[in-house]
XYZ file of C-alpha atoms in Angstrom:
139
model
C 17.784 9.556 -80.219
C 18.750 5.972 -80.930
C 15.705 4.732 -79.093
C 13.203 6.240 -81.705
C 14.753 3.879 -84.288
C 14.371 0.888 -82.350
C 10.713 0.636 -82.263
C 7.906 1.089 -79.564
C 8.353 -2.495 -78.068
C 12.208 -2.005 -77.585
C 11.566 1.430 -76.057
C 8.964 -0.346 -73.702
C 11.436 -2.899 -72.521
C 14.084 -0.258 -71.984
C 11.688 2.123 -69.913
C 10.392 -0.813 -67.658
C 13.873 -2.123 -66.776
C 15.604 1.289 -66.372
C 16.793 1.729 -62.777
C 15.388 4.667 -60.838
C 17.606 5.835 -58.095
C 15.924 5.943 -54.658
C 15.474 9.658 -53.510
C 17.940 10.522 -50.636
C 15.267 12.315 -48.730
C 12.577 9.835 -48.827
C 11.476 8.992 -45.055
C 12.272 5.480 -43.923
C 9.484 3.246 -42.622
C 8.579 3.479 -38.942
C 9.293 0.036 -38.486
C 12.748 0.148 -39.972
C 16.190 0.224 -38.375
C 19.099 2.574 -39.382
C 19.914 2.546 -42.976
C 22.342 -0.140 -44.149
C 21.290 -2.617 -41.375
C 20.109 -6.029 -42.868
C 16.268 -6.838 -42.012
C 16.102 -10.467 -43.083
C 14.466 -11.941 -46.087
C 11.600 -10.174 -48.229
C 8.492 -11.972 -47.681
C 7.700 -12.199 -51.461
C 11.142 -12.706 -53.299
C 13.520 -13.990 -50.470
C 16.212 -11.591 -51.334
C 17.796 -9.797 -48.277
C 16.438 -6.619 -47.182
C 18.541 -3.502 -46.362
C 16.840 -0.963 -44.020
C 16.128 2.366 -45.579
C 13.675 3.673 -48.445
C 14.033 0.299 -50.216
C 11.777 -1.501 -47.679
C 7.901 -0.869 -47.421
C 5.472 -2.684 -45.312
C 2.507 -4.707 -47.157
C -0.795 -5.148 -45.389
C -1.829 -8.898 -46.199
C -5.460 -7.702 -46.174
C -5.744 -4.286 -47.325
C -6.528 -1.465 -44.766
C -9.634 -0.470 -46.692
C -10.753 -4.060 -45.986
C -10.046 -3.866 -42.388
C -6.486 -5.327 -42.624
C -3.987 -4.638 -39.805
C -1.282 -7.278 -40.171
C 1.867 -6.160 -42.344
C 4.900 -7.812 -43.611
C 8.062 -5.907 -44.852
C 8.847 -6.300 -48.605
C 11.143 -4.584 -51.101
C 9.729 -1.379 -52.373
C 9.801 -2.947 -55.905
C 7.993 -6.119 -54.803
C 5.390 -4.293 -53.077
C 4.864 -1.905 -56.135
C 4.652 -5.024 -58.228
C 1.678 -6.676 -56.119
C -0.366 -3.352 -56.399
C 0.361 -3.009 -60.066
C -0.954 -6.387 -60.840
C -4.031 -6.791 -58.274
C -6.691 -4.364 -57.011
C -7.672 -4.053 -53.351
C -10.643 -6.191 -53.984
C -8.476 -9.074 -55.632
C -6.048 -8.916 -52.740
C -8.839 -9.252 -50.271
C -10.578 -12.154 -52.103
C -7.904 -14.412 -52.801
C -4.353 -13.012 -52.126
C -4.246 -12.614 -48.183
C -1.120 -14.841 -47.762
C 2.532 -14.640 -49.323
C 2.079 -18.223 -50.770
C -1.015 -17.121 -52.691
C 0.708 -13.815 -53.881
C 3.853 -16.090 -55.067
C 1.326 -18.385 -56.860
C -0.121 -15.608 -59.005
C 1.520 -16.235 -62.679
C 2.577 -12.477 -63.246
C 4.096 -12.185 -59.715
C 5.837 -15.463 -59.985
C 7.526 -14.368 -63.306
C 8.385 -10.913 -61.659
C 10.148 -12.976 -58.801
C 12.245 -15.107 -61.194
C 13.144 -11.753 -62.873
C 13.945 -9.778 -59.744
C 15.972 -12.718 -58.161
C 18.999 -11.638 -60.032
C 18.838 -7.977 -58.757
C 20.643 -6.651 -55.931
C 18.869 -5.987 -52.578
C 18.532 -2.253 -52.947
C 17.129 -2.448 -56.642
C 14.198 -0.331 -57.612
C 12.536 0.209 -60.756
C 9.570 2.152 -62.228
C 6.251 0.199 -61.978
C 3.156 0.979 -63.683
C -0.173 -0.850 -64.525
C -0.232 -2.044 -67.867
C -3.866 -2.780 -67.957
C -4.589 0.964 -67.064
C -2.785 2.160 -70.240
C -4.702 -0.115 -72.247
C -8.171 0.832 -70.687
C -7.426 4.487 -71.149
C -6.585 3.880 -74.775
C -3.120 5.033 -74.417
C -0.182 3.409 -76.150
C 2.936 2.784 -74.209
C 5.294 4.770 -76.271
C 3.219 7.939 -76.268
């Protein structure tokens, strides 16, 4: 109700920063340990990881390009990578964590997510897909 009067740009900020709870029945990663156990630091943002549905494995070289090596990342960090970069872009120039951290949009995301708790998750979508399809964010 009050969101409609705030304008489309404010609505976009609210939608993108709203927390989405993790589904309780989401299967854990095969590499994970019992839920609640610390796994170390996220390869992208450096925040501690807690075993469970908030952790996903990222292929440094996409599987479609023959990649097999994975690194555990927070779910929100992993989704941000794939929201910003296509598999071809990842294969061409972002096959290391250092290269990913150097990407300007991902670097800004890392600064933002650094203040969030380890189990934080959020809705992530590709802004460029909405523009290409001619859709407005607030529709």
